[in-house]
């Protein structure tokens, strides 16, 4: 896969808010339990919110670096993920497209019917459900949320989508124990303002971007005067909902609008005291910019001319943006295109409010991820994000300078790359939507040499951007007209956990997949019943995953949230080891040097022994052993950590062994 450079011509490139915190009045002293819960939330939230980078899934991106990597997962491995079985399924009122959040007891998530849920993580039993509209006003007919609730102490933090009647964008804090409202803040009173991004909580502050549906209103409301929404980043006090700062992505000048912040979650970088986001396209720009675009020229020439137009230096469209964590002041911004003004009207011949020489609508459809590559003196931090152009961009978080960019797949108005990639430090895992069904020949891994028309998945080297593997599913799109041989698009989020990549397809059956992170080999699949745009949350050997997505007419609906776990003897308390198996099969010593002894305590003969590296690659494999004991020779193995799977006639065990020299 070639490293992507910007095209030389635009022809090649392009085929006033208020915030009002609302505090709840102090409850009647007679209601001591309720007051006590609120008190605990406000007291401990600043301390509990800091520890998001842990084994639970407490925010949309799993951690404050938005890597979607369950780094502490040890039970699920490439060797045993093929045995995943359904623990339970929970029936909801509507589609579930958000990654659920998971703490030590519960799963929290919204659906497209306007509900917010707390479900027991172990049993799937409903603890409570609330209508999002009940938190806003009794006059609201309908509204919903589609983001991951951020868990911060005793609170869930989530933003609202558009309601009927329209009411602007709210951020809500909800008591996770009983579902009652703690506070609500209107962060933008523009009628079309919404919160699509999942919030992240750091210290005692909430960070979240504001988006809108105005580019749709511009197309479908007769006589609509386009446009006035300005995308922004908001920082709120996590205990009270007070807005601490708000930074806009367009200048407060006539002609500029758009630049929504809607992808994934923000990234928190304490080392640099920065918060990073990505932005979408302009809806409108001043006529002077449209005139420059009409004149044509190379990308560099057009960009240079546009920068001379008043306000352009503060117009952060299709950009990675770094802001001061404390003040919101923009430190640097990198717009990856010279121009991109677009509305939904541009999808139609003669559509209303489509700018002249409209751009390609190449938002950043996912938030950035902060990760580290290399070691020793070559160790460095990088910031990367996928764009609807199909390009994954990586920059220096200090200043936004280019490091590398790779054209992973074809771009499109629906991707390209959307919603969320995953990073484990070695590789970046991403889903390519390819909604135009452009033919793409895969070059590495299981898909090598195969042309795919539609969605596929890819892994990139995190340090260089080189493509490591590609793979695709086989099911056709859910419906609509598409080329012969086309496969369903993949718009959903990707998750990585201990050498396993989880990704869903937008096909009619709603197929969920697990891939070997090292090779791209398919290890497991499950037909969920409805197109999958949700991302998986992996916690302590269990996978929590939503199903159903009909937005934009892309897929089939469903009303399910699933929990999966390791089956049989692999449903273990210690890396897939059940208590029964642990008692019936003994392995010692560990750490080991020359030999590891394997003993079947119930005297059953050993049927098989398999040894894997941590990427799931087979290292050694032995057939039936006509004995209940075996001395496994380790002398040829280099020092390191391995997975060993031993099966007898009645039980099996999968665990880690450490070889030392």
XYZ file of C-alpha atoms in Angstrom:
661
model
C 0.000 0.000 0.000
C 1.526 3.295 -1.055
C 1.983 6.181 1.313
C -0.594 8.778 0.384
C 0.328 12.295 -0.710
C -2.126 15.113 -1.276
C -3.336 15.588 -4.854
C -1.914 18.510 -6.759
C -5.190 20.097 -7.839
C -8.562 20.714 -6.270
C -10.164 18.838 -9.156
C -8.280 15.768 -7.959
C -9.166 16.532 -4.374
C -12.891 17.050 -4.803
C -14.494 14.467 -7.727
C -24.159 31.985 18.765
C -24.313 29.654 21.514
C -25.093 30.024 25.221
C -24.544 27.578 28.008
C -26.858 27.426 30.991
C -26.054 25.089 33.846
C -29.088 23.782 35.686
C -28.480 22.569 39.200
C -30.997 20.450 41.030
C -32.292 21.948 44.278
C -31.030 20.298 47.438
C -33.295 17.377 48.296
C -35.467 17.300 51.373
C -33.384 16.188 54.377
C -35.952 13.445 54.904
C -34.563 11.766 51.803
C -31.219 10.906 53.343
C -30.279 7.955 51.092
C -30.679 10.029 47.935
C -28.809 12.972 49.398
C -26.049 10.704 50.650
C -25.525 9.225 47.174
C -25.340 12.686 45.645
C -22.886 13.780 48.339
C -20.647 10.776 47.706
C -20.706 11.465 43.984
C -19.617 15.079 44.382
C -17.037 14.224 47.029
C -15.261 11.337 45.337
C -15.830 11.989 41.627
C -12.666 14.104 41.180
C -10.541 11.239 42.505
C -12.313 8.307 40.892
C -12.471 9.834 37.428
C -8.693 9.970 37.093
C -8.366 6.202 37.036
C -10.069 5.585 33.720
C -7.072 3.734 32.284
C -7.810 0.422 33.980
C -9.428 -2.958 33.457
C -12.985 -1.631 33.189
C -14.443 0.077 30.118
C -15.407 3.475 31.530
C -15.456 5.664 28.408
C -16.031 5.339 24.682
C -12.355 4.875 23.862
C -11.679 2.649 26.915
C -9.080 5.085 28.271
C -8.156 8.759 28.149
C -5.847 8.078 25.173
C -8.814 6.716 23.153
C -6.910 3.636 21.985
C -9.871 1.237 22.302
C -7.350 -1.233 23.696
C -8.296 -3.381 26.694
C -4.654 -3.467 27.742
C -5.224 -5.340 31.006
C -7.185 -8.190 29.401
C -5.518 -11.591 29.984
C -8.322 -14.139 29.769
C -9.249 -13.757 26.110
C -6.463 -14.802 23.728
C -6.135 -15.734 20.060
C -5.885 -19.341 21.216
C -9.244 -19.437 22.999
C -11.418 -16.677 21.536
C -12.899 -19.201 19.104
C -14.768 -20.727 22.047
C -16.699 -17.535 22.860
C -20.324 -18.318 23.667
C -23.267 -16.112 24.521
C -23.578 -15.430 28.243
C -26.835 -13.532 27.865
C -28.744 -11.224 25.551
C -30.692 -8.195 26.694
C -33.699 -6.993 24.698
C -33.869 -3.208 24.340
C -36.383 -0.769 22.916
C -34.242 0.120 19.905
C -30.943 -0.312 18.094
C -27.731 -0.237 20.138
C -24.847 1.413 18.275
C -22.813 2.832 21.167
C -19.978 0.964 22.794
C -21.353 0.143 26.253
C -19.495 1.277 29.350
C -18.741 -1.374 31.972
C -17.666 -1.107 35.599
C -17.228 -3.800 38.237
C -20.934 -4.643 38.370
C -22.933 -3.091 35.564
C -23.194 -2.281 31.873
C -24.502 1.169 30.836
C -25.690 2.117 27.355
C -28.332 4.045 25.365
C -30.527 2.852 22.513
C -32.067 4.628 19.533
C -35.528 4.518 21.130
C -34.392 7.124 23.646
C -33.654 4.814 26.571
C -30.657 4.711 28.884
C -29.982 1.422 30.694
C -28.154 -0.068 33.612
C -27.860 -3.867 33.267
C -26.186 -6.383 35.562
C -22.900 -7.330 33.877
C -22.993 -10.921 35.099
C -26.644 -11.868 34.549
C -28.035 -9.367 32.039
C -30.777 -8.383 34.484
C -32.149 -4.867 34.059
C -31.412 -2.621 37.042
C -33.082 0.477 35.647
C -34.035 2.185 32.409
C -34.815 5.854 31.873
C -36.030 7.924 28.936
C -33.468 10.572 27.964
C -36.285 13.066 27.374
C -37.292 12.812 31.038
C -34.028 14.509 31.993
C -34.598 17.528 29.728
C -38.180 18.764 29.975
C -41.759 17.435 30.160
C -42.477 19.355 26.952
C -40.033 17.264 24.911
C -41.751 14.673 22.737
C -38.674 12.658 21.917
C -34.914 12.665 22.108
C -32.161 10.102 22.502
C -28.451 9.600 23.012
C -26.058 7.566 20.885
C -22.787 8.016 22.774
C -21.056 5.872 25.378
C -21.877 7.053 28.905
C -18.629 8.024 30.640
C -18.453 6.507 34.122
C -16.969 8.881 36.687
C -17.362 7.864 40.291
C -21.086 7.600 40.931
C -22.032 9.488 37.762
C -22.713 8.729 34.112
C -21.917 11.604 31.726
C -23.662 11.627 28.343
C -24.815 14.137 25.711
C -28.121 14.396 23.879
C -29.097 14.103 20.253
C -31.733 16.254 18.588
C -35.215 16.259 20.101
C -38.704 17.161 18.978
C -39.176 20.045 19.312
C -35.548 21.019 18.806
C -33.866 22.224 21.983
C -30.106 22.381 21.396
C -27.413 20.227 22.958
C -27.309 19.135 26.594
C -24.718 17.316 28.667
C -26.248 15.226 31.454
C -24.859 13.744 34.655
C -26.893 10.804 35.925
C -26.635 8.813 39.131
C -25.452 5.409 37.942
C -27.015 3.629 40.924
C -30.623 4.712 40.393
C -30.707 6.609 37.095
C -31.722 9.935 38.637
C -30.506 13.243 37.227
C -27.597 14.921 39.024
C -27.245 17.934 36.737
C -27.855 19.082 33.180
C -26.178 21.824 31.165
C -27.175 23.248 27.817
C -23.840 23.674 26.043
C -25.252 25.034 22.769
C -28.692 26.560 22.174
C -28.540 26.312 18.386
C -31.693 24.334 17.477
C -29.695 21.792 15.475
C -26.880 21.334 18.012
C -26.314 17.761 19.246
C -23.736 15.728 21.153
C -22.542 12.762 19.108
C -19.114 12.434 20.684
C -18.659 10.343 23.820
C -17.417 12.450 26.718
C -14.209 11.766 28.598
C -13.692 12.652 32.267
C -10.302 13.569 33.670
C -9.833 14.757 37.216
C -12.964 16.703 38.046
C -13.615 17.895 34.497
C -15.734 16.671 31.586
C -14.507 17.175 28.014
C -16.828 16.729 25.025
C -17.343 18.113 21.528
C -20.493 19.672 20.066
C -21.873 18.697 16.667
C -25.050 19.528 14.743
C -27.546 18.411 12.151
C -27.701 21.795 10.457
C -26.134 20.581 7.226
C -29.211 18.334 6.932
C -31.653 21.121 7.786
C -29.981 23.199 5.078
C -30.939 20.567 2.518
C -34.452 19.624 3.587
C -36.122 22.689 5.146
C -37.501 24.905 2.337
C -36.018 28.392 2.381
C -33.498 27.565 5.102
C -30.898 30.297 5.585
C -27.658 28.341 5.812
C -25.794 28.253 8.138
C -24.950 29.479 11.644
C -23.781 26.520 13.754
C -20.182 26.598 15.005
C -18.606 23.385 16.269
C -16.990 23.635 19.678
C -15.156 21.860 22.462
C -16.572 22.209 25.967
C -15.012 21.661 29.384
C -17.409 21.350 32.331
C -17.069 20.866 36.059
C -17.885 17.198 36.607
C -19.543 17.823 39.945
C -21.801 20.741 39.025
C -22.049 20.944 35.230
C -20.715 24.497 35.138
C -19.043 25.362 31.822
C -15.389 26.158 32.536
C -14.395 26.952 28.976
C -15.706 26.561 25.425
C -13.553 26.810 22.309
C -15.087 27.221 18.848
C -13.723 25.619 15.711
C -14.748 28.480 13.390
C -14.108 32.203 13.828
C -16.999 34.424 14.903
C -17.133 36.044 11.479
C -19.844 36.123 8.822
C -19.615 33.302 6.322
C -17.949 30.649 8.482
C -19.989 27.752 9.896
C -19.696 24.045 10.605
C -16.584 22.200 11.817
C -18.485 19.907 14.162
C -16.660 17.737 16.686
C -18.418 14.379 16.538
C -16.007 11.446 16.322
C -15.212 8.949 19.091
C -13.891 10.703 22.213
C -11.371 13.445 22.966
C -7.847 12.501 24.041
C -6.370 13.733 27.317
C -2.585 14.240 27.415
C -1.458 15.163 30.954
C 2.199 15.157 29.875
C 1.586 18.121 27.548
C -1.462 19.460 29.408
C -3.402 19.083 26.158
C -6.738 17.802 24.955
C -6.951 16.662 21.329
C -9.987 16.403 19.043
C -10.754 16.055 15.360
C -13.263 18.099 13.367
C -15.612 17.918 10.406
C -16.153 20.043 7.324
C -17.330 23.621 6.954
C -20.974 24.109 6.018
C -20.259 27.562 4.625
C -17.220 29.770 4.044
C -16.964 33.399 2.890
C -17.430 34.088 -0.800
C -13.785 35.146 -1.049
C -12.740 31.562 -0.305
C -15.199 30.134 -2.832
C -13.752 32.496 -5.450
C -10.230 31.259 -4.719
C -11.340 27.640 -5.074
C -13.036 28.446 -8.389
C -9.737 29.780 -9.738
C -8.148 26.342 -9.256
C -4.500 25.551 -8.774
C -2.482 23.190 -6.661
C -3.495 22.359 -3.120
C -0.540 24.334 -1.789
C -1.377 27.439 -3.834
C -5.063 27.329 -2.936
C -4.291 26.836 0.749
C -1.857 29.766 0.760
C -4.408 32.083 -0.850
C -7.175 30.989 1.511
C -4.961 31.688 4.526
C -4.962 35.368 3.506
C -8.747 35.572 3.927
C -9.717 37.023 7.303
C -10.603 34.300 9.798
C -9.084 31.405 7.860
C -6.310 30.845 10.389
C -9.000 30.186 13.043
C -11.105 27.980 10.748
C -10.261 24.473 11.981
C -12.025 22.202 9.463
C -11.133 18.550 8.759
C -8.468 19.026 11.388
C -6.593 17.556 14.300
C -6.673 20.202 17.024
C -4.674 20.520 20.265
C -6.037 22.719 23.067
C -4.735 23.638 26.486
C -6.349 21.301 28.991
C -6.837 24.106 31.522
C -7.948 27.024 29.347
C -9.097 25.629 26.002
C -6.683 27.845 24.089
C -5.750 26.315 20.735
C -2.085 25.285 20.732
C -1.978 24.035 17.173
C -4.357 22.819 14.473
C -3.727 20.808 11.344
C -6.359 20.928 8.589
C -5.403 18.127 6.234
C -7.236 19.586 3.209
C -7.078 23.098 1.748
C -10.886 23.385 1.445
C -13.998 21.379 2.333
C -17.326 23.229 2.441
C -20.284 20.856 2.083
C -23.890 20.245 3.135
C -26.300 17.363 2.602
C -27.760 19.333 -0.303
C -24.615 18.430 -2.255
C -25.844 14.835 -2.478
C -28.585 15.936 -4.886
C -28.515 17.576 -8.284
C -29.321 21.227 -7.649
C -29.605 20.565 -3.922
C -30.339 23.499 -1.650
C -27.486 25.292 0.104
C -24.705 23.299 -1.532
C -21.626 25.563 -1.737
C -20.071 26.343 -5.101
C -17.314 23.868 -5.970
C -18.265 21.896 -2.886
C -15.658 19.900 -1.036
C -15.617 16.095 -0.695
C -17.187 15.936 2.830
C -14.076 14.365 4.294
C -14.639 14.908 8.013
C -12.539 13.216 10.591
C -15.169 10.642 11.492
C -13.279 9.390 14.520
C -11.463 11.030 17.382
C -7.682 10.791 17.626
C -5.668 8.236 19.579
C -2.485 8.936 21.531
C 0.045 6.106 21.520
C 3.738 5.384 21.955
C 6.078 3.548 19.581
C 9.702 2.477 19.814
C 11.865 1.997 22.878
C 14.866 3.576 24.526
C 16.157 6.623 22.702
C 13.788 5.978 19.772
C 10.678 5.970 21.970
C 8.175 8.650 20.927
C 4.542 9.630 21.331
C 2.302 9.863 18.277
C -1.218 11.140 17.644
C -3.299 9.517 14.909
C -6.819 9.539 13.481
C -8.738 8.133 10.537
C -10.559 10.345 8.051
C -13.561 9.747 5.775
C -11.080 10.136 2.895
C -9.795 6.654 3.778
C -6.515 8.095 5.054
C -5.074 7.445 8.500
C -3.026 10.467 9.600
C -0.297 10.454 12.255
C 1.287 13.625 13.640
C 3.625 14.785 16.374
C 1.476 15.698 19.409
C 3.931 18.467 20.324
C 3.191 20.568 17.254
C 0.982 18.727 14.738
C 3.854 18.094 12.325
C 3.352 15.235 9.858
C 4.880 11.879 10.750
C 3.161 9.596 8.230
C -0.160 9.076 6.466
C -1.512 6.019 4.674
C -4.390 5.676 2.225
C -5.919 2.584 3.813
C -8.881 2.358 1.436
C -11.292 4.348 -0.734
C -12.959 7.425 0.738
C -16.620 8.410 0.737
C -19.281 10.532 2.406
C -19.821 7.656 4.844
C -16.185 6.584 4.901
C -13.447 5.892 4.490
C -12.630 5.528 8.141
C -15.346 6.285 10.685
C -16.274 6.058 14.356
C -13.155 4.494 15.859
C -9.880 2.678 15.233
C -7.896 0.748 17.864
C -4.193 0.873 18.750
C -2.118 -1.515 20.854
C 1.217 0.283 20.467
C 2.489 -2.013 17.744
C -0.340 -1.815 15.229
C -3.371 0.307 14.373
C -6.564 -1.579 13.534
C -9.226 0.137 11.477
C -12.453 -0.512 9.604
C -12.846 0.799 6.060
C -16.445 1.554 5.096
C -15.959 2.011 1.325
C -19.609 3.052 0.986
C -19.251 3.677 -2.762
C -18.245 0.007 -3.250
C -15.086 1.016 -5.093
C -12.936 -1.950 -6.039
C -9.943 -2.290 -3.717
C -7.308 -4.997 -4.069
C -6.050 -6.171 -0.700
C -2.291 -6.687 -0.598
C -1.345 -8.242 2.744
C -2.562 -10.973 5.065
C -5.576 -13.258 4.523
C -7.087 -10.959 1.891
C -3.939 -10.596 -0.220
C -4.683 -10.599 -3.950
C -8.455 -10.343 -3.493
C -10.470 -7.399 -4.760
C -13.170 -6.240 -2.361
C -16.076 -3.967 -3.284
C -17.249 -2.693 0.061
C -16.002 -2.836 3.598
C -12.863 -4.464 4.948
C -10.525 -4.280 7.938
C -6.819 -3.475 8.016
C -3.861 -3.331 10.386
C -1.096 -0.750 10.018
C 2.346 -0.602 11.557
C 1.955 2.063 14.241
C 5.448 3.464 13.685
C 5.509 3.589 9.876
C 1.951 3.246 8.549
C 2.837 0.186 6.468
C -0.126 -2.118 5.887
C 0.383 -5.383 7.789
C -2.804 -7.245 6.872
C -6.252 -6.834 5.320
C -9.344 -9.009 5.523
C -12.977 -8.767 4.478
C -16.270 -10.476 5.147
C -18.359 -12.172 2.478
C -21.965 -11.117 3.142
C -23.556 -8.587 0.752
C -24.926 -5.178 1.799
C -28.168 -5.288 3.750
C -30.166 -3.763 0.890
C -30.058 -1.158 -1.877
C -28.373 -1.193 -5.272
C -24.765 -2.269 -5.343
C -22.285 -3.840 -7.788
C -22.138 -7.556 -8.336
C -19.939 -9.178 -5.735
C -20.189 -6.241 -3.322
C -19.903 -6.849 0.416
C -21.413 -4.898 3.293
C -19.791 -1.677 4.458
C -17.968 -1.575 7.787
C -18.599 1.708 9.572
C -18.394 0.556 13.181
C -15.737 0.848 15.852
C -12.866 -1.616 16.240
C -11.575 -2.971 19.566
C -8.318 -4.764 20.402
C -7.694 -6.909 23.473
C -4.702 -9.160 24.174
C -3.957 -10.045 20.562
C -7.599 -10.200 19.407
C -9.402 -7.618 17.234
C -13.191 -7.342 17.489
C -15.120 -5.761 14.610
C -18.681 -5.819 13.302
C -20.198 -5.738 9.825
C -23.211 -3.830 8.526
C -24.586 -6.910 6.762
C -28.189 -8.007 7.323
C -27.338 -10.785 9.820
C -25.177 -8.353 11.804
C -22.039 -10.467 11.924
C -19.613 -9.884 14.768
C -16.023 -11.043 14.211
C -12.856 -11.721 16.171
C -9.542 -11.606 14.263
C -6.003 -12.531 15.185
C -4.381 -9.125 15.682
C -1.018 -10.369 14.404
C -2.220 -12.065 11.218
C -5.780 -10.921 10.442
C -7.062 -14.499 10.504
C -10.735 -14.850 11.432
C -11.027 -16.691 14.726
C -14.714 -16.338 15.636
C -18.010 -14.971 14.335
C -21.572 -14.551 15.566
C -24.718 -13.441 13.710
C -26.306 -10.904 16.045
C -29.564 -10.356 14.160
C -29.034 -6.753 13.021
C -26.325 -4.643 11.385
C -23.449 -3.874 13.756
C -22.185 -0.310 14.114
C -21.427 -0.696 17.808
C -17.983 -1.345 19.202
C -17.204 -4.164 21.602
C -16.294 -3.488 25.237
C -13.954 -6.166 26.612
C -13.717 -6.601 30.383
C -12.296 -9.528 32.349
C -12.811 -12.185 29.683
C -16.258 -10.960 28.647
C -17.311 -9.099 25.504
C -20.279 -6.689 25.622
C -21.630 -5.686 22.218
C -24.705 -3.973 20.765
C -26.655 -4.826 17.621
C -28.840 -2.983 15.108
C -28.340 0.159 12.992
C -30.810 1.687 10.535
C -29.575 5.300 10.581
C -29.097 6.722 7.053
C -30.766 3.561 5.725
C -27.465 1.717 6.009
C -28.493 -1.521 7.668
C -30.988 -3.674 9.484
C -32.427 -2.979 12.900
C -32.261 -5.017 16.063
C -32.842 -4.439 19.746
C -30.159 -6.433 21.506
C -27.116 -6.078 23.695
C -25.034 -9.240 24.026
C -22.541 -10.554 26.530
C -20.107 -13.255 25.414
C -17.667 -15.289 27.470
C -15.354 -18.251 27.158
C -17.207 -21.550 27.055
C -16.844 -24.775 29.002
C -13.557 -25.293 30.773
C -12.250 -22.063 29.299
C -14.804 -19.932 31.158
C -12.132 -19.368 33.707
C -11.150 -17.428 36.713
C -7.501 -17.370 35.573
C -6.798 -16.966 31.865
C -9.415 -19.463 30.819
C -8.810 -21.923 33.660
C -11.892 -23.296 35.401
C -11.648 -24.360 39.027
C -12.403 -27.959 38.009
C -9.688 -28.003 35.357
C -7.221 -26.279 37.631
C -7.721 -29.040 40.179
C -7.544 -31.908 37.666
C -4.513 -30.736 35.640
C -1.325 -29.501 37.244
C 1.549 -27.688 35.507
C 4.819 -26.984 37.324
C 7.204 -25.331 37.826
C 6.387 -21.856 36.555
C 8.496 -19.954 35.821
C 10.263 -22.878 34.149
C 13.769 -23.293 32.756
C 14.307 -26.655 31.014
C 11.124 -28.687 31.527
C 7.546 -28.135 32.582
C 5.747 -31.078 34.147
C 2.138 -31.746 33.196
C 0.114 -34.079 35.411
C -3.488 -35.241 35.051
C -4.530 -35.675 38.651
C -7.611 -37.755 37.810
C -5.379 -40.263 35.965
C -6.972 -39.551 32.564
C -4.540 -39.697 29.667
C -3.432 -36.424 28.123
C -5.073 -36.001 24.707
C -3.214 -32.958 23.396
C -0.734 -30.242 24.310
C -0.505 -26.963 22.384
C 1.933 -24.118 22.969
C 1.315 -20.621 21.542
C 3.085 -17.289 21.663
C 1.092 -14.310 22.947
C 0.050 -13.387 19.411
C -1.696 -16.756 19.126
C 0.834 -18.353 16.763
C 1.440 -22.053 17.307
C 4.905 -22.784 18.712
C 4.616 -26.505 19.513
C 1.842 -29.045 19.223
C 1.653 -32.634 20.478
C -0.955 -35.287 19.809
C -2.272 -37.875 22.240
C 0.051 -38.867 25.070
C -0.575 -42.395 26.307
C 0.025 -41.311 29.860
C -1.532 -39.057 32.518
C 1.775 -37.180 32.821
C 4.266 -35.585 30.455
C 7.583 -33.740 30.735
C 7.527 -30.918 28.158
C 11.038 -30.050 26.961
C 11.544 -26.273 26.830
C 15.256 -26.138 26.007
C 14.694 -25.063 22.395
C 12.401 -22.187 23.353
C 13.691 -18.655 23.864
C 12.893 -16.988 27.171
C 9.482 -15.364 27.289
C 5.813 -15.805 28.114
C 3.714 -18.414 26.320
C 0.207 -19.820 26.390
C -0.204 -23.541 26.942
C -3.383 -25.511 26.343
C -3.642 -29.031 27.749
C -6.635 -31.327 27.202
C -7.432 -34.663 28.809
C -10.425 -36.909 28.222
C -12.471 -34.984 30.801
C -11.097 -31.455 31.083
C -8.800 -28.832 29.611
C -6.742 -25.894 30.784
C -5.366 -22.803 29.034
C -2.902 -20.713 30.988
C 0.312 -18.735 30.760
C 3.758 -20.187 31.359
C 6.953 -18.199 31.757
C 10.255 -19.556 30.422
C 13.405 -18.103 31.967
C 17.063 -18.653 31.183
